[in-house]
PDB file of C-alpha atoms and ligand atoms in Angstrom:
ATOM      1  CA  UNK A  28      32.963  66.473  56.807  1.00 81.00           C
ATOM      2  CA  UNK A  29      34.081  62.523  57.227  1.00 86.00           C
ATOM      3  CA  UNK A  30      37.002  61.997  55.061  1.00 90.00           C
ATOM      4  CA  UNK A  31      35.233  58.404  53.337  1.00 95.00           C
ATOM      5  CA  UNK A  32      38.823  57.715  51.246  1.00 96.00           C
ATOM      6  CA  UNK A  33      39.305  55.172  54.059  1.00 96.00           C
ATOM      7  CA  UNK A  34      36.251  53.339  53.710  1.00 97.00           C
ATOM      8  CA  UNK A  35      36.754  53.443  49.885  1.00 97.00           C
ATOM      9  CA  UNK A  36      40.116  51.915  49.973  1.00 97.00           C
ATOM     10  CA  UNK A  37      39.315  49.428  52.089  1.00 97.00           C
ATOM     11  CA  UNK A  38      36.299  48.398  49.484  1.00 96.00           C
ATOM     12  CA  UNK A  39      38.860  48.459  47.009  1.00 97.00           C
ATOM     13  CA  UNK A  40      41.704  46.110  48.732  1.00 97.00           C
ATOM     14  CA  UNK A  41      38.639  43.936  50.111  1.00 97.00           C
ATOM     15  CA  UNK A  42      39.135  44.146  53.824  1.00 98.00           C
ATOM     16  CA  UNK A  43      35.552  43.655  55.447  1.00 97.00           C
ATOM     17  CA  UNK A  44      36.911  44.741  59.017  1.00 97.00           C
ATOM     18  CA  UNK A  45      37.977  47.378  58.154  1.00 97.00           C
ATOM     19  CA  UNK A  46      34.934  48.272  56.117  1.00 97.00           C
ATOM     20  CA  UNK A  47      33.138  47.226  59.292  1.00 97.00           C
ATOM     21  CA  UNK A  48      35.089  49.254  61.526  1.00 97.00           C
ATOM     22  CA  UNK A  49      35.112  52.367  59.029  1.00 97.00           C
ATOM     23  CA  UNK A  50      30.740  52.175  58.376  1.00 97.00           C
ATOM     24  CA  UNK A  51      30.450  51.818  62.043  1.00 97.00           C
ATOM     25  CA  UNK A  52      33.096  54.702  63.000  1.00 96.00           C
ATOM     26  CA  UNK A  53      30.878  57.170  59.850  1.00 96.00           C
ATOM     27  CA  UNK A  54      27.752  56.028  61.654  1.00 96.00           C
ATOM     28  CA  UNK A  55      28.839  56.914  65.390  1.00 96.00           C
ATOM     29  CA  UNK A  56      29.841  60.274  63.881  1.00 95.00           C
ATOM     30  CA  UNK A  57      26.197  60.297  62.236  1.00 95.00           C
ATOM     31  CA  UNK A  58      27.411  60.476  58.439  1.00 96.00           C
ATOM     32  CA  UNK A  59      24.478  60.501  56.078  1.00 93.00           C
ATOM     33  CA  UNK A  60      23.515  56.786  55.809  1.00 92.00           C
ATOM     34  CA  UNK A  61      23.458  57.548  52.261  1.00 90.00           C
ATOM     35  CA  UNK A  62      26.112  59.511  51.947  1.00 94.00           C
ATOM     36  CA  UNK A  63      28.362  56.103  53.461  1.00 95.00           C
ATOM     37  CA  UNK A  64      27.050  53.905  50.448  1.00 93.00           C
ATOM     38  CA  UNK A  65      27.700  56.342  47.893  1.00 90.00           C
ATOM     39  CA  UNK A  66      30.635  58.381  48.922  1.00 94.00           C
ATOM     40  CA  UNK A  67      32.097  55.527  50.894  1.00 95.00           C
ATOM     41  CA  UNK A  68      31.270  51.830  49.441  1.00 94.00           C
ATOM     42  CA  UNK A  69      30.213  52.870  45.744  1.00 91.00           C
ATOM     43  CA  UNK A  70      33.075  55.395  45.423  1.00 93.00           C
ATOM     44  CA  UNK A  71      35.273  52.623  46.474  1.00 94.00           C
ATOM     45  CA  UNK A  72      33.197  49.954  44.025  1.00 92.00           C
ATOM     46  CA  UNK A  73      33.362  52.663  40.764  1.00 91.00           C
ATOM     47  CA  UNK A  74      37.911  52.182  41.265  1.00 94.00           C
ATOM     48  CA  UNK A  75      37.280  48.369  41.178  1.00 94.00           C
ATOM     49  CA  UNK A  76      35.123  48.244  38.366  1.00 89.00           C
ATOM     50  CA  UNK A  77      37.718  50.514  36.492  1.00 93.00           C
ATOM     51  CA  UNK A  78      40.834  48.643  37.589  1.00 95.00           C
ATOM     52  CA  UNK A  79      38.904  45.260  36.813  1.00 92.00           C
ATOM     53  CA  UNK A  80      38.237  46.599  33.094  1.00 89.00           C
ATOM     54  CA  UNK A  81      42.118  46.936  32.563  1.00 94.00           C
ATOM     55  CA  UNK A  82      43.043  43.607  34.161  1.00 93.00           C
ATOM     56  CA  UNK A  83      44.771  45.541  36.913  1.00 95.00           C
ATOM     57  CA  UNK A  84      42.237  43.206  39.214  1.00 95.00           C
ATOM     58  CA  UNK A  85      41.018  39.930  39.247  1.00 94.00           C
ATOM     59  CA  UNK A  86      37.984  38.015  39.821  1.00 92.00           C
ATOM     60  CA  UNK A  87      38.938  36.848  42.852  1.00 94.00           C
ATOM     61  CA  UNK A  88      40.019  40.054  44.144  1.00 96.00           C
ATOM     62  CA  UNK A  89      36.657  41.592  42.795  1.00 93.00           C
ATOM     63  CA  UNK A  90      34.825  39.022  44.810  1.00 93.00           C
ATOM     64  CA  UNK A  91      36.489  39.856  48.359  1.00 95.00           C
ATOM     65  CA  UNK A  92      35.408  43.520  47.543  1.00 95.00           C
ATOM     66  CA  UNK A  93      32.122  42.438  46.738  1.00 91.00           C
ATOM     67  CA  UNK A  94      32.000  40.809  50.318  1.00 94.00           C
ATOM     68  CA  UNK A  95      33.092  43.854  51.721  1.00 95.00           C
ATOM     69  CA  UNK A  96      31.415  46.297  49.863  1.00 93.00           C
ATOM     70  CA  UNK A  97      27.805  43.404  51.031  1.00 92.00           C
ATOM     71  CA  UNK A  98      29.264  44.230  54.918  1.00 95.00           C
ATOM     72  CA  UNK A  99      29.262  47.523  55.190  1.00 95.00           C
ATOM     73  CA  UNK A 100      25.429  48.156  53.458  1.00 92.00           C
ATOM     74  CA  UNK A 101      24.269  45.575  56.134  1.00 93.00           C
ATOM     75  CA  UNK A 102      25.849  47.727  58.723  1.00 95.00           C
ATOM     76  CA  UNK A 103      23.574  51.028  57.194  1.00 93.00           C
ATOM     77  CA  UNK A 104      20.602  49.570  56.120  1.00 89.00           C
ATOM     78  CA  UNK A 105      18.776  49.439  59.564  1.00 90.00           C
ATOM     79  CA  UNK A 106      19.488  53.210  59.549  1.00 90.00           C
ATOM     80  CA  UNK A 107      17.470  53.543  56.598  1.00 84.00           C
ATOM     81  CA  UNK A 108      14.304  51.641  57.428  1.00 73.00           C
ATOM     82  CA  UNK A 109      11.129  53.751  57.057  1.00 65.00           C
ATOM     83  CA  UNK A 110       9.307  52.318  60.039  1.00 66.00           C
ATOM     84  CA  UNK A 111       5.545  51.836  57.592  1.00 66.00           C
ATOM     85  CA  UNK A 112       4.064  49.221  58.856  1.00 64.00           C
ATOM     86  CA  UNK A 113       1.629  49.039  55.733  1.00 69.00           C
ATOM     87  CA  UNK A 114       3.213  47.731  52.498  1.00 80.00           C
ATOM     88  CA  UNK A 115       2.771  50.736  49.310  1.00 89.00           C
ATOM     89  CA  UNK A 116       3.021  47.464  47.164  1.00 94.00           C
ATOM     90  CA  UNK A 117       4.668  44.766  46.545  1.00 96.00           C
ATOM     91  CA  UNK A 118       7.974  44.262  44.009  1.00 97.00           C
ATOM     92  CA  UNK A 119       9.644  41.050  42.796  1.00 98.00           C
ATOM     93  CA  UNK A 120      13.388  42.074  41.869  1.00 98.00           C
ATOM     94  CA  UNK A 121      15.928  39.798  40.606  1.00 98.00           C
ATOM     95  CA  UNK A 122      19.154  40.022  38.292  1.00 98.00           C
ATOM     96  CA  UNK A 123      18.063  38.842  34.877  1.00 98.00           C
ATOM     97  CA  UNK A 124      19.032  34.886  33.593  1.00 98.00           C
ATOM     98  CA  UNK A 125      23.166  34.385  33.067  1.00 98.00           C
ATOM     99  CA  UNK A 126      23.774  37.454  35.089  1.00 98.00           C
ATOM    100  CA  UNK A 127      25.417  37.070  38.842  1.00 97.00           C
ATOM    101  CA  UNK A 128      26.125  40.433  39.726  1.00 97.00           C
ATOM    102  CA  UNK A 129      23.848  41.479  43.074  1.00 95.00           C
ATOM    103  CA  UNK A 130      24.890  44.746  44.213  1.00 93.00           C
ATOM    104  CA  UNK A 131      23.151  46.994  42.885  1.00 93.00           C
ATOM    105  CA  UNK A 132      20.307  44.760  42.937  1.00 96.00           C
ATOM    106  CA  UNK A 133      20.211  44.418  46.552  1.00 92.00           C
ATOM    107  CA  UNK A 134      20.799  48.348  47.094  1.00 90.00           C
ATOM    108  CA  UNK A 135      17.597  49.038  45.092  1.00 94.00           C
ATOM    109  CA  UNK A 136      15.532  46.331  46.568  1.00 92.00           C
ATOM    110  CA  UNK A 137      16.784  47.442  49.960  1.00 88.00           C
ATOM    111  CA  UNK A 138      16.107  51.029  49.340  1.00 88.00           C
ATOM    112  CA  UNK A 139      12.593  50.164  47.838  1.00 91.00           C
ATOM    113  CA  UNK A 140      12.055  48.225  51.719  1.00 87.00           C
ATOM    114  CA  UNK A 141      13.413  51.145  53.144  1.00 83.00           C
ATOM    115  CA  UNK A 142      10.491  53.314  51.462  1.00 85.00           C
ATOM    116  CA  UNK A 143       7.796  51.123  52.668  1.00 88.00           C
ATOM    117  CA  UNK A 144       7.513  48.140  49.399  1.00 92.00           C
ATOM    118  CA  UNK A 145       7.267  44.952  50.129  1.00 93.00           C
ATOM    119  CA  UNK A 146      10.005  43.275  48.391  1.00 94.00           C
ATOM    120  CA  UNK A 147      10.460  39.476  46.881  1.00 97.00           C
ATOM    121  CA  UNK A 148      14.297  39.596  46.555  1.00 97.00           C
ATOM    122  CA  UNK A 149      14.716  36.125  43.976  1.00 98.00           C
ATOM    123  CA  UNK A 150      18.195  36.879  43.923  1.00 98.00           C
ATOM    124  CA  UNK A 151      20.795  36.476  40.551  1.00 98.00           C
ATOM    125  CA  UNK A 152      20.407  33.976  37.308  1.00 98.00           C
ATOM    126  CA  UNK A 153      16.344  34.588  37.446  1.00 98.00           C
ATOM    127  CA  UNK A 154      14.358  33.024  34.926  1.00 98.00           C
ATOM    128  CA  UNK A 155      11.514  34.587  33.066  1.00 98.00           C
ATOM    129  CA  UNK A 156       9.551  31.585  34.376  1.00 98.00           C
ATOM    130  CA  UNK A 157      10.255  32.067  38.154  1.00 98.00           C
ATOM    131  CA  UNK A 158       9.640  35.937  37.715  1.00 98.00           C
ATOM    132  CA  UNK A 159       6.090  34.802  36.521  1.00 98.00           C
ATOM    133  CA  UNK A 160       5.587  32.683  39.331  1.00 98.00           C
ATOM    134  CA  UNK A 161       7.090  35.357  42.038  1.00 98.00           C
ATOM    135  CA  UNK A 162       4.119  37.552  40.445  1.00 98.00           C
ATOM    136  CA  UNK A 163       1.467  35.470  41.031  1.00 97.00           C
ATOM    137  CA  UNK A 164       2.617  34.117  44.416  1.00 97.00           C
ATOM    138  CA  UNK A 165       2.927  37.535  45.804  1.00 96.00           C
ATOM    139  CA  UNK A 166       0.373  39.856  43.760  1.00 95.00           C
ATOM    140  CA  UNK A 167       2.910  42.076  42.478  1.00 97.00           C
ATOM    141  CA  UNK A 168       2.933  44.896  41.211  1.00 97.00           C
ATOM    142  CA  UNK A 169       5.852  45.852  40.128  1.00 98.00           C
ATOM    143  CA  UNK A 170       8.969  43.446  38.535  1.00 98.00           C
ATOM    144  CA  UNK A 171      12.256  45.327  38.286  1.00 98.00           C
ATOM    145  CA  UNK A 172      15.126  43.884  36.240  1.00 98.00           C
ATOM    146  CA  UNK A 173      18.243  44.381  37.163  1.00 98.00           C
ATOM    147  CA  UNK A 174      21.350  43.646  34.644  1.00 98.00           C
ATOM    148  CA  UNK A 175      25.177  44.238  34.811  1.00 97.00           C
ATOM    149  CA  UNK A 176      26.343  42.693  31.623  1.00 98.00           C
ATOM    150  CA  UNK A 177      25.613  43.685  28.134  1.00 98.00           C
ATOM    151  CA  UNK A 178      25.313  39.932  27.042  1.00 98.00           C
ATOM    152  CA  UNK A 179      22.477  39.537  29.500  1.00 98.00           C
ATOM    153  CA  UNK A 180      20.743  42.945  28.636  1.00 98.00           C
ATOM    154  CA  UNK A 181      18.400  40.736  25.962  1.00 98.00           C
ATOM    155  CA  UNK A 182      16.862  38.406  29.117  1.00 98.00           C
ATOM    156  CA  UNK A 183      15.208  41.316  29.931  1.00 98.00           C
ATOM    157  CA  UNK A 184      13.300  41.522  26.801  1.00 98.00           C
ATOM    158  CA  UNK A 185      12.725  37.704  27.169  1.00 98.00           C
ATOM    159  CA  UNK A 186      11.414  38.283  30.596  1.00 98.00           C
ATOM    160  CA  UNK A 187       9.191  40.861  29.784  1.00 98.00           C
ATOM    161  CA  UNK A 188       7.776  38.309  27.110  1.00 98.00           C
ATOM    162  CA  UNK A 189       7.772  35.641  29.274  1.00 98.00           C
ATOM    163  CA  UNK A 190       5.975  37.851  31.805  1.00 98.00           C
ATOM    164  CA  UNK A 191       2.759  39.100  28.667  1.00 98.00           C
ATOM    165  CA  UNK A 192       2.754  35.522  27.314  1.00 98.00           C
ATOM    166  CA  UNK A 193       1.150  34.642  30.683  1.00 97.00           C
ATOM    167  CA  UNK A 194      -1.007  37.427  30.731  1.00 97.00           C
ATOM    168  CA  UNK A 195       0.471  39.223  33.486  1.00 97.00           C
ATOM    169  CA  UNK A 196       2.124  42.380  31.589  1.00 94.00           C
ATOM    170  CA  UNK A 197      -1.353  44.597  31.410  1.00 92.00           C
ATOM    171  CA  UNK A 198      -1.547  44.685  35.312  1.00 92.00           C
ATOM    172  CA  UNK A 199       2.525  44.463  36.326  1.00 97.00           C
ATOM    173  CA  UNK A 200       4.725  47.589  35.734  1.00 98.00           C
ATOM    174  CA  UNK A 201       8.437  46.239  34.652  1.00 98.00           C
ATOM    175  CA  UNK A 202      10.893  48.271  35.567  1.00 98.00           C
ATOM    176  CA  UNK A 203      14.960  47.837  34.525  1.00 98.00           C
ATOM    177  CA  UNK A 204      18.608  49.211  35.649  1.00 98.00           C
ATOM    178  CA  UNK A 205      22.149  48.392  35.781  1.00 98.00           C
ATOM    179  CA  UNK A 206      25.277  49.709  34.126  1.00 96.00           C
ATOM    180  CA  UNK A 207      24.842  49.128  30.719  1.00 97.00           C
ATOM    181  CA  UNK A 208      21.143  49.868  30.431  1.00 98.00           C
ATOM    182  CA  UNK A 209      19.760  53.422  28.758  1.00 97.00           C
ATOM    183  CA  UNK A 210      16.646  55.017  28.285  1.00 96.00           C
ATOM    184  CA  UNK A 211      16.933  54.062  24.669  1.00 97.00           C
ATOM    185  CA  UNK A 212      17.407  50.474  25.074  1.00 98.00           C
ATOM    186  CA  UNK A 213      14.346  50.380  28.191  1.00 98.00           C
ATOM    187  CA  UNK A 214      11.742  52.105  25.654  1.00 97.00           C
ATOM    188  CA  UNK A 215      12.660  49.441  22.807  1.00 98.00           C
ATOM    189  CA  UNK A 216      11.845  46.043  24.938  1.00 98.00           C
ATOM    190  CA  UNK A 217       9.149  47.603  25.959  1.00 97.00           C
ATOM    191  CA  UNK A 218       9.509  48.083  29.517  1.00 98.00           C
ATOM    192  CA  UNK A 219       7.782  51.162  31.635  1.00 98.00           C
ATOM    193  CA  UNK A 220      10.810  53.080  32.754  1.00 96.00           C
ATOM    194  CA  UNK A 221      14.282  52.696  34.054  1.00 97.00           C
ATOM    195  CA  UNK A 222      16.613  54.180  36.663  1.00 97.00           C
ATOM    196  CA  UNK A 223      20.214  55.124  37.100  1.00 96.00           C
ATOM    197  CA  UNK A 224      20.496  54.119  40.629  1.00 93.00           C
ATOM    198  CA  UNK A 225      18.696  52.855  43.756  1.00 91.00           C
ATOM    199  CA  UNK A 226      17.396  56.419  44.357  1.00 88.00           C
ATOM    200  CA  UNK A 227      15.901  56.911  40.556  1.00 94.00           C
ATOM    201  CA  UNK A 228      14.188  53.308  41.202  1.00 96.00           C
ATOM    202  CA  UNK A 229      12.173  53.983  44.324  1.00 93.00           C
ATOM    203  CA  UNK A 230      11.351  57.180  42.438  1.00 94.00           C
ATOM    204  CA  UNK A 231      10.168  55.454  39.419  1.00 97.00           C
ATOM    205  CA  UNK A 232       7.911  53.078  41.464  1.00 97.00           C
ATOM    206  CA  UNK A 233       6.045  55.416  43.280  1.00 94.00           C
ATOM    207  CA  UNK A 234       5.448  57.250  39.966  1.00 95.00           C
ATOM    208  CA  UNK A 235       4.330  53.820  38.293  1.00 96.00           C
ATOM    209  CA  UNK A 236       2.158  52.397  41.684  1.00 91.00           C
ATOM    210  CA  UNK A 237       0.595  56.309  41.589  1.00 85.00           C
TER     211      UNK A 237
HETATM  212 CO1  B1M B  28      31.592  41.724  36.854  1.00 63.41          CO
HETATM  213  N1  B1M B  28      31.568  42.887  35.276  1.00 63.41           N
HETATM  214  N2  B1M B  28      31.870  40.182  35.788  1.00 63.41           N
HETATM  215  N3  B1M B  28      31.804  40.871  38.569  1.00 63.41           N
HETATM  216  N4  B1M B  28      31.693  43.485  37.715  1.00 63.41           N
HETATM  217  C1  B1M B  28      31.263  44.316  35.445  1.00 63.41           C
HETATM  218  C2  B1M B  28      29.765  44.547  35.323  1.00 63.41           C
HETATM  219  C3  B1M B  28      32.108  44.947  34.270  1.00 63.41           C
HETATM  220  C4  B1M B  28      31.533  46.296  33.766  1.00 63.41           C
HETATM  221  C5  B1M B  28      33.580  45.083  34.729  1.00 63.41           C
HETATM  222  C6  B1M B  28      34.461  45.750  33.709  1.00 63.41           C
HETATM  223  O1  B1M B  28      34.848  45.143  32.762  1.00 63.41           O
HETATM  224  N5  B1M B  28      34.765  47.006  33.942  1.00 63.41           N
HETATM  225  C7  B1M B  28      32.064  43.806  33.193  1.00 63.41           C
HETATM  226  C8  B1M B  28      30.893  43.849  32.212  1.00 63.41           C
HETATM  227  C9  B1M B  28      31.324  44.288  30.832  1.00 63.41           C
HETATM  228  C10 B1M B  28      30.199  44.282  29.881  1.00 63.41           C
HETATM  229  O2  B1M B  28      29.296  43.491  29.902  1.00 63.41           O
HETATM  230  N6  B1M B  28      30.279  45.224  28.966  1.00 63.41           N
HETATM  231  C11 B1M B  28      32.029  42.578  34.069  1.00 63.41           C
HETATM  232  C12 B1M B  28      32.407  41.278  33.645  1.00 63.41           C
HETATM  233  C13 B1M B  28      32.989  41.186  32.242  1.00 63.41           C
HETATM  234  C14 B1M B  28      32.270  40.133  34.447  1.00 63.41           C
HETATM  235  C15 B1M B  28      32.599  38.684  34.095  1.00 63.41           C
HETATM  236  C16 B1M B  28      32.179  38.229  32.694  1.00 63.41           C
HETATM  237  C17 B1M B  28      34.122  38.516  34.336  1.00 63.41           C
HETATM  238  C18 B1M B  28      34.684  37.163  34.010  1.00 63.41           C
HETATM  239  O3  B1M B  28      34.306  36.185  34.586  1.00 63.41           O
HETATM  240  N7  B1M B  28      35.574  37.173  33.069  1.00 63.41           N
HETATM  241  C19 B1M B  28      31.844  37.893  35.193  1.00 63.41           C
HETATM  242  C20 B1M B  28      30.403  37.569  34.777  1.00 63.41           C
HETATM  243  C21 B1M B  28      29.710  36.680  35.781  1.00 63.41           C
HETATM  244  C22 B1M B  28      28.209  36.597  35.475  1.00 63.41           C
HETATM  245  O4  B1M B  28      27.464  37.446  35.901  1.00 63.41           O
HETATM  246  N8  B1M B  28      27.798  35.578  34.744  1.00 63.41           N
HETATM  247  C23 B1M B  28      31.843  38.915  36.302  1.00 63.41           C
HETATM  248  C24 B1M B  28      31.885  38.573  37.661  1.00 63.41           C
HETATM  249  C25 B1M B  28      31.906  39.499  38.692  1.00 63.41           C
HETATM  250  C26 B1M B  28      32.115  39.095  40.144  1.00 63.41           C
HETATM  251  C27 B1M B  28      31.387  37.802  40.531  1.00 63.41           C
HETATM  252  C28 B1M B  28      33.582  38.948  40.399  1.00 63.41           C
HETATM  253  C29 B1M B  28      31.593  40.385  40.884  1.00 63.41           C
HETATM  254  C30 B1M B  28      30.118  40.333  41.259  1.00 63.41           C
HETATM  255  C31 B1M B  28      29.917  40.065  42.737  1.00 63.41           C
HETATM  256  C32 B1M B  28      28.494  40.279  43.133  1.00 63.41           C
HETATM  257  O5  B1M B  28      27.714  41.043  42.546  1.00 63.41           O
HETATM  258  N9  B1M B  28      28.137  39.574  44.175  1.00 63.41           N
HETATM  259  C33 B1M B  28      31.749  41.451  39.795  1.00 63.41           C
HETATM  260  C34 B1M B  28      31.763  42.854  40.063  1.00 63.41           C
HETATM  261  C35 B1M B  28      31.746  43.271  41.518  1.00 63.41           C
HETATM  262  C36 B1M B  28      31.775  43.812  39.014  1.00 63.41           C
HETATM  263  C37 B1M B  28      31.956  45.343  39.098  1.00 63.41           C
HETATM  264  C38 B1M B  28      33.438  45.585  39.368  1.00 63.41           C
HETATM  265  C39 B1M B  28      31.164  46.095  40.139  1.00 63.41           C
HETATM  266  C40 B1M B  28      29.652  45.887  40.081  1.00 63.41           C
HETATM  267  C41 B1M B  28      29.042  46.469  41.313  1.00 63.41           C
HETATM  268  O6  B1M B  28      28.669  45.755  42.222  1.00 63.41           O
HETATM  269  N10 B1M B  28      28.983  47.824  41.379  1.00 63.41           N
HETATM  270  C42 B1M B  28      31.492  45.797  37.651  1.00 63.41           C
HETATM  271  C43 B1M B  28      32.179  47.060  37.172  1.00 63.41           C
HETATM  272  C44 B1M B  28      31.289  48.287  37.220  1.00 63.41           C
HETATM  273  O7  B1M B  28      30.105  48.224  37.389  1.00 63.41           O
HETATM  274  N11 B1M B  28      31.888  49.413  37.012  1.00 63.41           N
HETATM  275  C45 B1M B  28      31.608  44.550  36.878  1.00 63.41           C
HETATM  276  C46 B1M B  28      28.469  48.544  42.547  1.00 63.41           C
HETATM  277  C47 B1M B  28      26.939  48.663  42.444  1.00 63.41           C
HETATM  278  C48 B1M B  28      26.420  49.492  43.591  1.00 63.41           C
HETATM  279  O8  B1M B  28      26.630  49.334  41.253  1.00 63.41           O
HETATM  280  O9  B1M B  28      25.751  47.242  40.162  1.00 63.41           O
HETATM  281  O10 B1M B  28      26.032  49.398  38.842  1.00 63.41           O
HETATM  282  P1  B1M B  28      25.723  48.715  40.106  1.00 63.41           P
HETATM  283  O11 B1M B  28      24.229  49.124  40.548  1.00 63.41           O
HETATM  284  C49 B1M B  28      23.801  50.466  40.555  1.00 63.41           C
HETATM  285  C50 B1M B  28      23.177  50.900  39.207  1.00 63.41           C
HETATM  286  O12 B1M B  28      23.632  50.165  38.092  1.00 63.41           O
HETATM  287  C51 B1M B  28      21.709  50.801  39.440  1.00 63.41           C
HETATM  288  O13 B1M B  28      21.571  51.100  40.830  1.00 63.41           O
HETATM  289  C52 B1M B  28      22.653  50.515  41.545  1.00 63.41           C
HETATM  290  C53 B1M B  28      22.906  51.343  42.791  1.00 63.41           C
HETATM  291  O14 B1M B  28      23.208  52.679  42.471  1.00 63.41           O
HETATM  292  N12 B1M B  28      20.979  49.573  39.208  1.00 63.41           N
HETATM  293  C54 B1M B  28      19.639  49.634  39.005  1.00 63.41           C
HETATM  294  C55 B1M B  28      21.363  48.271  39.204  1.00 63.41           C
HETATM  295  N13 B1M B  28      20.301  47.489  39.000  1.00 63.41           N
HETATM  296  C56 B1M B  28      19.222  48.295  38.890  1.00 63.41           C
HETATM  297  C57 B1M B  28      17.866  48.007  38.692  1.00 63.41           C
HETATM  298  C58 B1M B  28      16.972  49.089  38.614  1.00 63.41           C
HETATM  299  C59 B1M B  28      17.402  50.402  38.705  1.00 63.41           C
HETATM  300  C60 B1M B  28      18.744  50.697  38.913  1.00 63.41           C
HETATM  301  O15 B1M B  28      15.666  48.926  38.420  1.00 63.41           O
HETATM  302  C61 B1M B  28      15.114  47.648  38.434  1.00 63.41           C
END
């Protein structure tokens, strides 16, 4: 079995080379694509988070391990690509207004590609308003809302507002995640499901599209 407490230390002192050099070594020895971003990059991700909360790390210290952490899930997501050529459907994913974390965003919407979606990445900070107009643009389907911070968990009810006061919420599926969402807090804005992780999502959207 590869021993990922390398790859997980070097996500957690924020050295993308070695991160590099690690993801690349895991996938010459043909390590479980998946297996590297969970029990490599996320392991090393979960010790940041927890060392942030305690003000043993700082934000710019968080940010270099963000880089790294970004690095490494470039270097495995071409190992993951389905190879559809048709689209299941289209979803428009972004990280809800005031929020800038993009992590876990980008591992769902890049696990969501990976399963054959067509995927409208609008990035962090996303407005109700520009979800709307990602919708229309692109005939989605789905609209998942990502959030990391429990002062932006109300934008998603907002954007899910936003989204029926234009008409749009009888035909799109919203779906939410990120740390400090629950199954309580998804069935009281109203949304139609939410997910743990990146696996859970792509789960959840071929339920919904179904
Ligand atoms: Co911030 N941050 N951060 N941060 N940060 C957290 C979230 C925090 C929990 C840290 C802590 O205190 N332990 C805390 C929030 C506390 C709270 O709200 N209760 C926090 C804070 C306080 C802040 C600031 C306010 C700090 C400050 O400035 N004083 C600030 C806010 C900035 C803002 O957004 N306006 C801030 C800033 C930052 C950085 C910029 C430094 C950086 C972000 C870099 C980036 O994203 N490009 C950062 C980071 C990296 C973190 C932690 C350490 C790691 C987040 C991460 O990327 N995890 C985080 C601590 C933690 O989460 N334990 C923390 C790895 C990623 C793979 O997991 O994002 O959970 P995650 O995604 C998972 C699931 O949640 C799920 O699937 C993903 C894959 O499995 N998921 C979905 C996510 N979205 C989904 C959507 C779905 C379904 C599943 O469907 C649509």
């Amino acid at each position: 079995m590869f021993d990922f407490s390398g790859l997980s230390t070097a996500v957690i002192t924020g050295e993308e080379d070695v991160v590099l050099d690690l993801t690349q070594k895991a996938i010459s020895a043909k390590v479980d694509p998946l297996s590297i971003i969970n029990d490599g990059l996320i392991a090393g991700m979960n010790v940041v988070g927890a060392r942030f909360k305690v003000n043993d790390m700082y934000v710019p210290e968080v940010l270099m391990s963000a880089a790294a952490m970004k690095a490494g899930v470039a270097l495995v997501k071409p190992l993951l690509t389905s190879g559809e050529t048709t689209t299941k459907g289209t979803v428009v994913i972004g990280t809800v207004t005031g929020d800038l974390h993009d992590i876990g965003k980008s591992l769902v919407g890049m696990m969501l590609e990976c399963s054959g979606y067509a995927v409208i990445d609008l990035g962090v900070d996303v407005s109700g308003d520009d979800f709307v107009a990602a919708v229309k643009a692109n005939n989605a389907g789905i609209v998942a809302l990502s959030c990391m911070l429990t002062t932006t968990m109300l934008q998603m009810k907002t954007t899910i507002e936003v989204l029926a006061a234009n008409g749009l919420r009888k035909d799109v599926k919203v779906i939410i995640g990120g740390a400090p969402i629950t199954q309580e807090f998804a069935d009281n804005i109203g949304s139609d499901g939410y997910a743990t992780d990146a696996a859970g999502a792509v789960d959840l959207v071929t339920k919904l599209l179904n």
